[in-house]
mmCIF file of C-alpha atoms in Angstrom:
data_model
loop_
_atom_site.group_PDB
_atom_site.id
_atom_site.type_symbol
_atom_site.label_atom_id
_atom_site.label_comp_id
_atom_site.label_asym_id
_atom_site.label_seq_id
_atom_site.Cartn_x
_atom_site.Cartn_y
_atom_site.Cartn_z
ATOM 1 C CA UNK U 1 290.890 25.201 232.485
ATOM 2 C CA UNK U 2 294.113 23.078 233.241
ATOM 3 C CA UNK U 3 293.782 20.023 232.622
ATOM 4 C CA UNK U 4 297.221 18.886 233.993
ATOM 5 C CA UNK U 5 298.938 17.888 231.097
ATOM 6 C CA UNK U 6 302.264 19.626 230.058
ATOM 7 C CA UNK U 7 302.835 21.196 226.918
ATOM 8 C CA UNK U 8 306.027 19.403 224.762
ATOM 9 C CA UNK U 9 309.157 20.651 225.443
ATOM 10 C CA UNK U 10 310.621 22.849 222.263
ATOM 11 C CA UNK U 11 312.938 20.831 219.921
ATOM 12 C CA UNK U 12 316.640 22.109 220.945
ATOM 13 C CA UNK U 13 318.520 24.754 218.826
ATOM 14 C CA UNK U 14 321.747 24.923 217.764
ATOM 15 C CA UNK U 15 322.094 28.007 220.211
ATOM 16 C CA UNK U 16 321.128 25.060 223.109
ATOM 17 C CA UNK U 17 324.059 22.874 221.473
ATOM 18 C CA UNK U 18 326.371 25.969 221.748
ATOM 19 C CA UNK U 19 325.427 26.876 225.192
ATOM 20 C CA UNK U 20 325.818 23.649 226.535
ATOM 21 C CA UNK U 21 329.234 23.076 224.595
ATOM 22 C CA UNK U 22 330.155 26.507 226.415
ATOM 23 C CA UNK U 23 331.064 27.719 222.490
ATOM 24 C CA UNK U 24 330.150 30.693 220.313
ATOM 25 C CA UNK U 25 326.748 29.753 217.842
ATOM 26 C CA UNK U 26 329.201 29.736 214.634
ATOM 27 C CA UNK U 27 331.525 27.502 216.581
ATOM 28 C CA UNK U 28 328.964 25.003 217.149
ATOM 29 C CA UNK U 29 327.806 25.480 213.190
ATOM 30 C CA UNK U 30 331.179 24.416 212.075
ATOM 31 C CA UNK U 31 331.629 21.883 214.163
ATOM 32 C CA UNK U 32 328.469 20.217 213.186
ATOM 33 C CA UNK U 33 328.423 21.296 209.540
ATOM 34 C CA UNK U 34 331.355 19.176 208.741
ATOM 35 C CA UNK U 35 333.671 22.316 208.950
ATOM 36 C CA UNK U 36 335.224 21.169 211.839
ATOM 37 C CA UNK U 37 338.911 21.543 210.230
ATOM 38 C CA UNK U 38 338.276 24.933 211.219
ATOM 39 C CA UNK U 39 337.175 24.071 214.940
ATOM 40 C CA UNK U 40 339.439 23.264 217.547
ATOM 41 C CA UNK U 41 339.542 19.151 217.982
ATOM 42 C CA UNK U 42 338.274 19.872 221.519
ATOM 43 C CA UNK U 43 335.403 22.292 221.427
ATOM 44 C CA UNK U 44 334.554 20.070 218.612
ATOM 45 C CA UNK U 45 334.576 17.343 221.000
ATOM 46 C CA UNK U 46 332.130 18.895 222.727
ATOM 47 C CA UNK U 47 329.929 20.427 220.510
ATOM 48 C CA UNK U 48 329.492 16.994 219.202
ATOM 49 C CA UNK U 49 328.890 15.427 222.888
ATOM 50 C CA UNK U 50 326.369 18.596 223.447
ATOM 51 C CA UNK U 51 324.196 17.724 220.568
ATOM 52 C CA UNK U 52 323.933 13.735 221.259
ATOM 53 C CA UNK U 53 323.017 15.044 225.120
ATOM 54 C CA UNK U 54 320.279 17.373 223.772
ATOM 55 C CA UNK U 55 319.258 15.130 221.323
ATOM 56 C CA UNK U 56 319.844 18.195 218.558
ATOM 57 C CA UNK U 57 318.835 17.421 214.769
ATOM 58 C CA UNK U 58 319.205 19.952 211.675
ATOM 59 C CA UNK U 59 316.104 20.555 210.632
ATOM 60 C CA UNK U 60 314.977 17.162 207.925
ATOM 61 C CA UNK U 61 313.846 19.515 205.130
ATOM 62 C CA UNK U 62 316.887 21.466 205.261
ATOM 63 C CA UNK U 63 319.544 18.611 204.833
ATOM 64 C CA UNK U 64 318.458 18.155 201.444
ATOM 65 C CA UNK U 65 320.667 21.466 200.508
ATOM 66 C CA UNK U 66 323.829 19.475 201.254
ATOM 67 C CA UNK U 67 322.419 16.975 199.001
ATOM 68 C CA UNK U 68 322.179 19.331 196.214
ATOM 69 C CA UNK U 69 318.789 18.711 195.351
ATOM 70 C CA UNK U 70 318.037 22.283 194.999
ATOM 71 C CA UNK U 71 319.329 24.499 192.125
ATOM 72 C CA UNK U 72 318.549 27.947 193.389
ATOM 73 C CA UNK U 73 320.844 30.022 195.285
ATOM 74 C CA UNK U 74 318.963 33.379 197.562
ATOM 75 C CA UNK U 75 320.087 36.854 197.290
ATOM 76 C CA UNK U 76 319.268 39.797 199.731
ATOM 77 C CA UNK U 77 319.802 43.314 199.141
ATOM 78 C CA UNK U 78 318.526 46.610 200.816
ATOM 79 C CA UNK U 79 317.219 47.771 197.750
ATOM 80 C CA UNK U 80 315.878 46.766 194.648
ATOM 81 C CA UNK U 81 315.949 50.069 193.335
ATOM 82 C CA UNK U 82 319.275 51.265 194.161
ATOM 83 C CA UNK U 83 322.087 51.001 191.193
ATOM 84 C CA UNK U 84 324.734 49.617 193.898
ATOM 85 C CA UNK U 85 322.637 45.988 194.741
ATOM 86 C CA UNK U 86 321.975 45.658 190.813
ATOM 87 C CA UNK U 87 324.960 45.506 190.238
ATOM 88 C CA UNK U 88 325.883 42.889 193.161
ATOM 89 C CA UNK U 89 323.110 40.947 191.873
ATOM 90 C CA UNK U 90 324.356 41.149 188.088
ATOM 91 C CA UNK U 91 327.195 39.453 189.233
ATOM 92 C CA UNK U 92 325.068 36.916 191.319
ATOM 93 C CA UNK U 93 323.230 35.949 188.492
ATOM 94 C CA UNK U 94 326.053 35.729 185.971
ATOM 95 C CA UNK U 95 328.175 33.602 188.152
ATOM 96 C CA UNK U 96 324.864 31.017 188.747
ATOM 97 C CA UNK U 97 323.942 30.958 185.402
ATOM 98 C CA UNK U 98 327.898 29.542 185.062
ATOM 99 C CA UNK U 99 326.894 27.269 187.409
ATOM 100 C CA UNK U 100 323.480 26.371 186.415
ATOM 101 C CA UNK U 101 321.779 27.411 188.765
ATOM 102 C CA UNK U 102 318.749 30.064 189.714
ATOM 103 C CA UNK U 103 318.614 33.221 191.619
ATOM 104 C CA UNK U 104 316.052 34.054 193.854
ATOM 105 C CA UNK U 105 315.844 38.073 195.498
ATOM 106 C CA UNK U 106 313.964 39.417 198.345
ATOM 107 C CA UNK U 107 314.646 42.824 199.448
ATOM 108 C CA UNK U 108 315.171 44.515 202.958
ATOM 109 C CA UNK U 109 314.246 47.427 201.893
ATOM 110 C CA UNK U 110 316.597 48.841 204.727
ATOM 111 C CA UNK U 111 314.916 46.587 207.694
ATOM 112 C CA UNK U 112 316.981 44.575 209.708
ATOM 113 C CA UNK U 113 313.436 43.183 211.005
ATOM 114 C CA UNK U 114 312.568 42.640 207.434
ATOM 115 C CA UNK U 115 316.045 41.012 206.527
ATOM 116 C CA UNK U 116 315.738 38.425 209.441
ATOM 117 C CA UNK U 117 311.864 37.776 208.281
ATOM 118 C CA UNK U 118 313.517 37.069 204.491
ATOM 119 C CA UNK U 119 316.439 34.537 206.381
ATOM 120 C CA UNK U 120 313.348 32.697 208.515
ATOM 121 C CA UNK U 121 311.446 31.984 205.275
ATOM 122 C CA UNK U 122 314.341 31.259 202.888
ATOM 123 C CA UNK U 123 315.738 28.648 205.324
ATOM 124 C CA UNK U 124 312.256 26.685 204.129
ATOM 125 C CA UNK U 125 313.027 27.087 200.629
ATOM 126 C CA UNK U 126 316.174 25.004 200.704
ATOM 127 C CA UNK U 127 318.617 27.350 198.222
ATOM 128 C CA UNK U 128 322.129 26.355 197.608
ATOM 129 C CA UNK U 129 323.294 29.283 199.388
ATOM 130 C CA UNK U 130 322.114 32.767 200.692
ATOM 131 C CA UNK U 131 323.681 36.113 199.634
ATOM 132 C CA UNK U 132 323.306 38.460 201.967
ATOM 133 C CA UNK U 133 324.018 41.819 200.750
ATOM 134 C CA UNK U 134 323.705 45.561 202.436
ATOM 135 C CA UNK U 135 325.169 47.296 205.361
ATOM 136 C CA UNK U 136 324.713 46.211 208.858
ATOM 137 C CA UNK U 137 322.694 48.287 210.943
ATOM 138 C CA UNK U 138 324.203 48.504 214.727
ATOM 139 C CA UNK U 139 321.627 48.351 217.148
ATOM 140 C CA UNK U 140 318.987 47.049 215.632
ATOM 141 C CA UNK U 141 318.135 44.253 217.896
ATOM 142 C CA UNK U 142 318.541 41.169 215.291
ATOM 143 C CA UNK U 143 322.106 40.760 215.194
ATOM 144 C CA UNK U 144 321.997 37.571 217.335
ATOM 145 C CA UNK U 145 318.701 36.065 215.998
ATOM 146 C CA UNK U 146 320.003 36.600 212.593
ATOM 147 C CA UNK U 147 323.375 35.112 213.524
ATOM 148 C CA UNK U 148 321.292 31.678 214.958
ATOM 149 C CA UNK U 149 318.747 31.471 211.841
ATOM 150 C CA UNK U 150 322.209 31.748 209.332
ATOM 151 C CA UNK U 151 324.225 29.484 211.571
ATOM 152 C CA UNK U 152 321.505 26.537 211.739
ATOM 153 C CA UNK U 153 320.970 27.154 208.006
ATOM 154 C CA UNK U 154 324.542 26.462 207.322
ATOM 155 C CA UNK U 155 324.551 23.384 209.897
ATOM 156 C CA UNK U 156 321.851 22.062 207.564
ATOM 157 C CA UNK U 157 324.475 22.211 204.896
ATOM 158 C CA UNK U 158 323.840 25.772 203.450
ATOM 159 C CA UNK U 159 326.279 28.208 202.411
ATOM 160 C CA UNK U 160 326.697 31.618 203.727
ATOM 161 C CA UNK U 161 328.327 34.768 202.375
ATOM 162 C CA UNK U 162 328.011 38.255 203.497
ATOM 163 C CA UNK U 163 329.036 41.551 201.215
ATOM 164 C CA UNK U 164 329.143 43.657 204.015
ATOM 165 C CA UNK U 165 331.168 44.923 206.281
ATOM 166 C CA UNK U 166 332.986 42.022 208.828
ATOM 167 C CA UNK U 167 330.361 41.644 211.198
ATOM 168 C CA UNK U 168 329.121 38.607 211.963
ATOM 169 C CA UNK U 169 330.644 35.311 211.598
ATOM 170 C CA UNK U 170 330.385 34.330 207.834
ATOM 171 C CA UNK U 171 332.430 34.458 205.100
ATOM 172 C CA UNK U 172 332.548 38.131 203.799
ATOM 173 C CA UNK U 173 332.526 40.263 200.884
ATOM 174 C CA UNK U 174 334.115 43.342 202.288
ATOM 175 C CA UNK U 175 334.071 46.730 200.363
ATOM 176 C CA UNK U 176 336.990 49.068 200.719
ATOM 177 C CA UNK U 177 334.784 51.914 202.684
ATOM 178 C CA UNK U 178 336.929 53.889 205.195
ATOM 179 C CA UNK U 179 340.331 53.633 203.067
ATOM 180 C CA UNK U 180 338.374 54.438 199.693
ATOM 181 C CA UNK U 181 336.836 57.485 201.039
ATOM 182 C CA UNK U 182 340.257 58.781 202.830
ATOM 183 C CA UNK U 183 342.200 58.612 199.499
ATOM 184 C CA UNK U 184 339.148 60.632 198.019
ATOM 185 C CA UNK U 185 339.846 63.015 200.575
ATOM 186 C CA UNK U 186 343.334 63.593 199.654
ATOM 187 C CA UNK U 187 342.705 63.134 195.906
ATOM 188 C CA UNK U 188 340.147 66.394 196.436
ATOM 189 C CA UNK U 189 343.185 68.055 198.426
ATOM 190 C CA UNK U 190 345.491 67.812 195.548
ATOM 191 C CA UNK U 191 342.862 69.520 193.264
ATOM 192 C CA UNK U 192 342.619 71.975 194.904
ATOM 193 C CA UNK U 193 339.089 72.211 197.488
ATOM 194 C CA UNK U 194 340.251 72.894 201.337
ATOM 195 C CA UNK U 195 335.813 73.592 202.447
ATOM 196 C CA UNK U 196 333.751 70.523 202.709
ATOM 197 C CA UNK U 197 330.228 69.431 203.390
ATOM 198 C CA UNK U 198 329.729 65.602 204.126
ATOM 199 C CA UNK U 199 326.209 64.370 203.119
ATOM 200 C CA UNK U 200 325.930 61.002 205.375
ATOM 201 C CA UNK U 201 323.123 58.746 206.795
ATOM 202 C CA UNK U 202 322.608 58.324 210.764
ATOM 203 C CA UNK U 203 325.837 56.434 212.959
ATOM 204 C CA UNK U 204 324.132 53.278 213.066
ATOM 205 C CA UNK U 205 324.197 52.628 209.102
ATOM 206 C CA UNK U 206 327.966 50.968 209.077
ATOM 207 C CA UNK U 207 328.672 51.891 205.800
ATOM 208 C CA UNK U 208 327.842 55.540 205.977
ATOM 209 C CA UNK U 209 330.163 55.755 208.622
ATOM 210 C CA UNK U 210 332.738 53.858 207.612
ATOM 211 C CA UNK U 211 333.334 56.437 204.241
ATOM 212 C CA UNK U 212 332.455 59.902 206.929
ATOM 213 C CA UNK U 213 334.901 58.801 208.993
ATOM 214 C CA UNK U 214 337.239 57.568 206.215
ATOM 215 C CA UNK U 215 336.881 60.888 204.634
ATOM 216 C CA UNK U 216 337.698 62.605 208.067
ATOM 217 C CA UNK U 217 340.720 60.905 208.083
ATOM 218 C CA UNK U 218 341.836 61.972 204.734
ATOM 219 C CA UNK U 219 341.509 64.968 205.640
ATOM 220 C CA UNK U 220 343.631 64.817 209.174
ATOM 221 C CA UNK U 221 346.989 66.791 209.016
ATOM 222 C CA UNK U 222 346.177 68.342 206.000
ATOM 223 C CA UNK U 223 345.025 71.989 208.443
ATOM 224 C CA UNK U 224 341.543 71.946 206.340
ATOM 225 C CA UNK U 225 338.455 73.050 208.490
ATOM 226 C CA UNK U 226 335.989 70.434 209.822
ATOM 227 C CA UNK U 227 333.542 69.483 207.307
ATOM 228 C CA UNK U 228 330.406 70.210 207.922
ATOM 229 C CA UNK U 229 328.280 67.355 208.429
ATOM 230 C CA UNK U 230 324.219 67.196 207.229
ATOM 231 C CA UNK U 231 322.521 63.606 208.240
ATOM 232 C CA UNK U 232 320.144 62.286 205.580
ATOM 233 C CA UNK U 233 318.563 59.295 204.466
ATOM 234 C CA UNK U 234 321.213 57.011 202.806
ATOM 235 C CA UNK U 235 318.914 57.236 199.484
ATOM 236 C CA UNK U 236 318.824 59.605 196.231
ATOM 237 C CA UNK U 237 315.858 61.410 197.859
ATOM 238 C CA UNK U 238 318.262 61.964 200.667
ATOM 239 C CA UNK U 239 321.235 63.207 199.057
ATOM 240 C CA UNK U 240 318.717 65.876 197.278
ATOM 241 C CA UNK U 241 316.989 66.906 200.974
ATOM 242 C CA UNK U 242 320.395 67.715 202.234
ATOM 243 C CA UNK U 243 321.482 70.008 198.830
ATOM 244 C CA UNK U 244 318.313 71.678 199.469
ATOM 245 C CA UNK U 245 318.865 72.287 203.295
ATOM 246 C CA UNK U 246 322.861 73.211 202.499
ATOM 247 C CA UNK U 247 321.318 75.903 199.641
ATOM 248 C CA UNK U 248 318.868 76.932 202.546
ATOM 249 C CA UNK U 249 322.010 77.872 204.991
ATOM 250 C CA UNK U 250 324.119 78.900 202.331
ATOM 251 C CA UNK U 251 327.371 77.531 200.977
ATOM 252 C CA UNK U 252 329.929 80.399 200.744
ATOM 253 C CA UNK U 253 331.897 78.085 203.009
ATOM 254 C CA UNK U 254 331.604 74.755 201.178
ATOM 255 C CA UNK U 255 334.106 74.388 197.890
ATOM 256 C CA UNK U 256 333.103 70.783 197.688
ATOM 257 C CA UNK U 257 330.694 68.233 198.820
ATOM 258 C CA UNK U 258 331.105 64.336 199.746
ATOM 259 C CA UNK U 259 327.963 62.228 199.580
ATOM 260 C CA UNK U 260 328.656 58.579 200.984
ATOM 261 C CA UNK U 261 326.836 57.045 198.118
ATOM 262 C CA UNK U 262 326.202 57.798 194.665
ATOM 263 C CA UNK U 263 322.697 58.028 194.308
ATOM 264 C CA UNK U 264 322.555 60.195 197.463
ATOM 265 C CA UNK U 265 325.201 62.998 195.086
ATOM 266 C CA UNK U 266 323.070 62.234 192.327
ATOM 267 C CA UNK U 267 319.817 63.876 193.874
ATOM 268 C CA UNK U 268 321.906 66.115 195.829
ATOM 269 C CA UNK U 269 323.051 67.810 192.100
ATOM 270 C CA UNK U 270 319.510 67.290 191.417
ATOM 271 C CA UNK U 271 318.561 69.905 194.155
ATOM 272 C CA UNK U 272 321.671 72.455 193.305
ATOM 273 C CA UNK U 273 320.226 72.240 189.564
ATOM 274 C CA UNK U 274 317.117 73.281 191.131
ATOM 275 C CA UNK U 275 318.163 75.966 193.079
ATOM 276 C CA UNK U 276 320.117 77.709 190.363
ATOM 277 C CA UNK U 277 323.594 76.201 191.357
ATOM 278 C CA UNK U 278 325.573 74.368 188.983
ATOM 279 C CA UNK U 279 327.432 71.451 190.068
ATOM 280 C CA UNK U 280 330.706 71.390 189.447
ATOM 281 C CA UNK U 281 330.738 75.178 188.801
ATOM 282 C CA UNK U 282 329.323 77.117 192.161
ATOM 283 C CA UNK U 283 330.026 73.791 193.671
ATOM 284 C CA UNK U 284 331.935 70.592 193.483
ATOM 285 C CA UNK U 285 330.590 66.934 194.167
ATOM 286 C CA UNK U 286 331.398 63.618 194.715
ATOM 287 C CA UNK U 287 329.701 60.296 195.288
ATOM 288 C CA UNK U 288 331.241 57.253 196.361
ATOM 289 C CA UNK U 289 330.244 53.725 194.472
ATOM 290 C CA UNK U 290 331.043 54.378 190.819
ATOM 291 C CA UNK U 291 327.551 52.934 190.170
ATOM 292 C CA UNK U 292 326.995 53.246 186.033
ATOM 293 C CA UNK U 293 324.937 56.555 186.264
ATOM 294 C CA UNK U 294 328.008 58.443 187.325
ATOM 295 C CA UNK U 295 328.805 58.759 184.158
ATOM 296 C CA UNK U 296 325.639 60.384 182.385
ATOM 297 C CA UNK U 297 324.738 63.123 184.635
ATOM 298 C CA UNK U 298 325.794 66.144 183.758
ATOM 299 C CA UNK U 299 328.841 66.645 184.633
ATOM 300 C CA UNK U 300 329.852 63.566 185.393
ATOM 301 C CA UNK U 301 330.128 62.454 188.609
ATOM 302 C CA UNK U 302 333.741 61.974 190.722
ATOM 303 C CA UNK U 303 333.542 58.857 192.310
ATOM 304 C CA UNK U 304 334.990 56.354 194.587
ATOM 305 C CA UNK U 305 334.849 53.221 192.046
ATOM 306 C CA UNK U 306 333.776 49.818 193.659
ATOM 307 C CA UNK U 307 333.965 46.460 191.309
ATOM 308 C CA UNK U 308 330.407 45.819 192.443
ATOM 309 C CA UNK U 309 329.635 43.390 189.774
ATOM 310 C CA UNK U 310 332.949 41.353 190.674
ATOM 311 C CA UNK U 311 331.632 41.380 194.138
ATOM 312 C CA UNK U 312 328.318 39.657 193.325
ATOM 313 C CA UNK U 313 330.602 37.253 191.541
ATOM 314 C CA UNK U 314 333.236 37.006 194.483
ATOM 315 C CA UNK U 315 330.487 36.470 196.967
ATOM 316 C CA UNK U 316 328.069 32.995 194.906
ATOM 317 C CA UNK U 317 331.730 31.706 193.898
ATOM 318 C CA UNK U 318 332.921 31.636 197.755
ATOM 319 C CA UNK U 319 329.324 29.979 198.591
ATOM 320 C CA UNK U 320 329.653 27.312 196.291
ATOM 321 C CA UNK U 321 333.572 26.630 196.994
ATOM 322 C CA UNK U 322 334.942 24.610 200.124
ATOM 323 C CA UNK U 323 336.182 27.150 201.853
ATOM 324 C CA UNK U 324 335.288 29.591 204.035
ATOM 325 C CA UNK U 325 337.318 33.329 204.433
ATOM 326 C CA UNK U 326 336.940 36.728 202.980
ATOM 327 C CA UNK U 327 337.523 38.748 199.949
ATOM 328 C CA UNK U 328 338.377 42.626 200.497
ATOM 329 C CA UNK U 329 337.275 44.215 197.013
ATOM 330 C CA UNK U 330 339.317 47.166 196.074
ATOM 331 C CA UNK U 331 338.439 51.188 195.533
ATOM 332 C CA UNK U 332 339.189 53.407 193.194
ATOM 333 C CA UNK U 333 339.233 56.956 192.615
ATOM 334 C CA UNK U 334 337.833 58.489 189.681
ATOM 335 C CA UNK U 335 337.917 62.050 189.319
ATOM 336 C CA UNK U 336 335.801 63.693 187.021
ATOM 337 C CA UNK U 337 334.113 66.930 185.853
ATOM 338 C CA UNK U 338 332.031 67.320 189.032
ATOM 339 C CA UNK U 339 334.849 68.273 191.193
ATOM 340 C CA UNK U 340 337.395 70.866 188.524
ATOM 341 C CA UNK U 341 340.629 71.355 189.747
ATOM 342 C CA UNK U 342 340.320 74.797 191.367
#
């Protein structure tokens, strides 16, 4: 029954203040976050006027990070399991440990949902900073949400760093994806393989299709076939699904094969083992990551080398510094007994 009364009005967010300041939600951060040097005088102006109008307020709890009264810094990867993030997050820890502080992980596991769920709750827990580590996801429906929770985090004080690809408005880790894989390409030219197969996970994963379409472009000019191209999950179990469905079709017509991440070429050798092909004999193949394991399979694995360790170490030392830009970490080729010169 209604008795009349009216329910209070929400507490305004900093996507009100930005609205109202007719500015962009990272904008309005900055300008509140003392950032501003890196604000225009006048939309600062008026992100400032917007939030005395609204009567907007960082969240009490959460101003105690720019008081340094907590000692942890978060981390959040896709997956725990996955060589590439322990890597990031060996570098993590080793850089807090420099710096006294803790490391706290949550994982994704692969769930944009899940990664904005982690954000919510870790914006309670007051950390230093939050690490945000894996590839974006387009069209998943949490870009902006995720953008506002970061955003009024860092207005609180927080620090925010991405290793990802340049995608929303935070200071970024970048990995060298489409250029790495296109200088594979050629590299795998000049020994010799002209027949490809790409292994790579659906469009929407950016980093898969950063590295296919890298390696496409490697391959432009040179008068090579197209590649054929075999969608799989972006995970070891993947890589060896797709060997198994390429061994199914037959690969007379496929000298070499590119999976976009290690662990996917590690199970896809995995499955040619199992089929009675031997990689790097009836069939070359190459990962992209360098992640340690390349080395001990059998043969070792060719390999688009990534410091991922420095990254992890890149990405806390840019949260805890005064500045705020990115850091493109280099790629390597490494060529190795899994892809023979023919």
């Amino acid at each position: 029954m209604d008795d009349g009364s009216t329910a209070p009005a929400s507490p305004p967010t900093l996507y009100d203040v930005a609205r109202e300041a007719g500015v962009s939600i990272a904008t309005a951060s900055r300008a509140l976050n003392g950032s501003a040097r890196n604000v225009r005088s006048e939309n600062a102006s008026r992100v400032r006027a917007a939030a005395v109008k609204l009567g907007y307020e960082p969240h009490l709890s959460a101003q105690a990070i720019a008081k340094g009264s907590t000692r942890t810094v978060a981390l959040v990867v896709r997956d725990v399991a996955d060589p590439y993030f322990s890597s990031i997050a060996a570098g993590v820890t080793e850089e807090a440990q420099a710096a006294e502080l803790i490391v706290t992980m949550a994982v994704a596991d692969g769930s944009p949902e899940r990664e904005l769920e982690i954000v919510r709750t870790l914006r309670g827990q007051r950390p230093r900073a939050i690490i945000v580590a894996g590839s974006r996801v387009d069209g998943a429906g949490t870009r902006d949400a995720l953008i506002e929770e970061l955003a009024e985090y860092r207005t609180a004080g927080g620090r925010v760093v991405l290793i990802s690809q340049r995608d929303l408005p935070f200071s970024t880790v970048m990995i060298d994806n489409h250029d790495g894989a296109a200088r594979l390409a050629v590299a795998l030219l000049g020994a010799g393989y002209r027949r490809f197969a790409v292994f790579h996970a659906p469009g929407e994963i950016r980093t898969s299709r950063d590295r296919h379409t890298g390696f496409l472009a490697g391959l432009r000019g040179s008068g090579v076939p197209e590649p054929l191209a075999i969608e799989t999950g972006f995970t070891r179990a993947g890589g060896y699904d797709a060997a198994r469905r390429l061994v199914e079709r037959g690969f007379e017509d496929v000298e070499a094969v590119f999976a976009v991440n290690d662990v996917m070429a590690i199970g896809a050798m995995t499955a040619f083992r199992d089929a009675g092909v031997i990689p790097g004999a009836d069939v070359g193949v190459a990962g992209f990551d360098d992640i340690s394991s390349a080395v001990d399979v059998v043969p070792a694995l060719t390999s688009v080398a990534v410091p991922l360790r420095e990254a992890g170490l890149s990405a806390l030392r840019l949260a805890l510094s005064d500045v705020s830009h990115d850091v493109l970490m280099p790629a390597d080729i490494v060529l190795r007994a899994s892809t023979p010169p023919r």
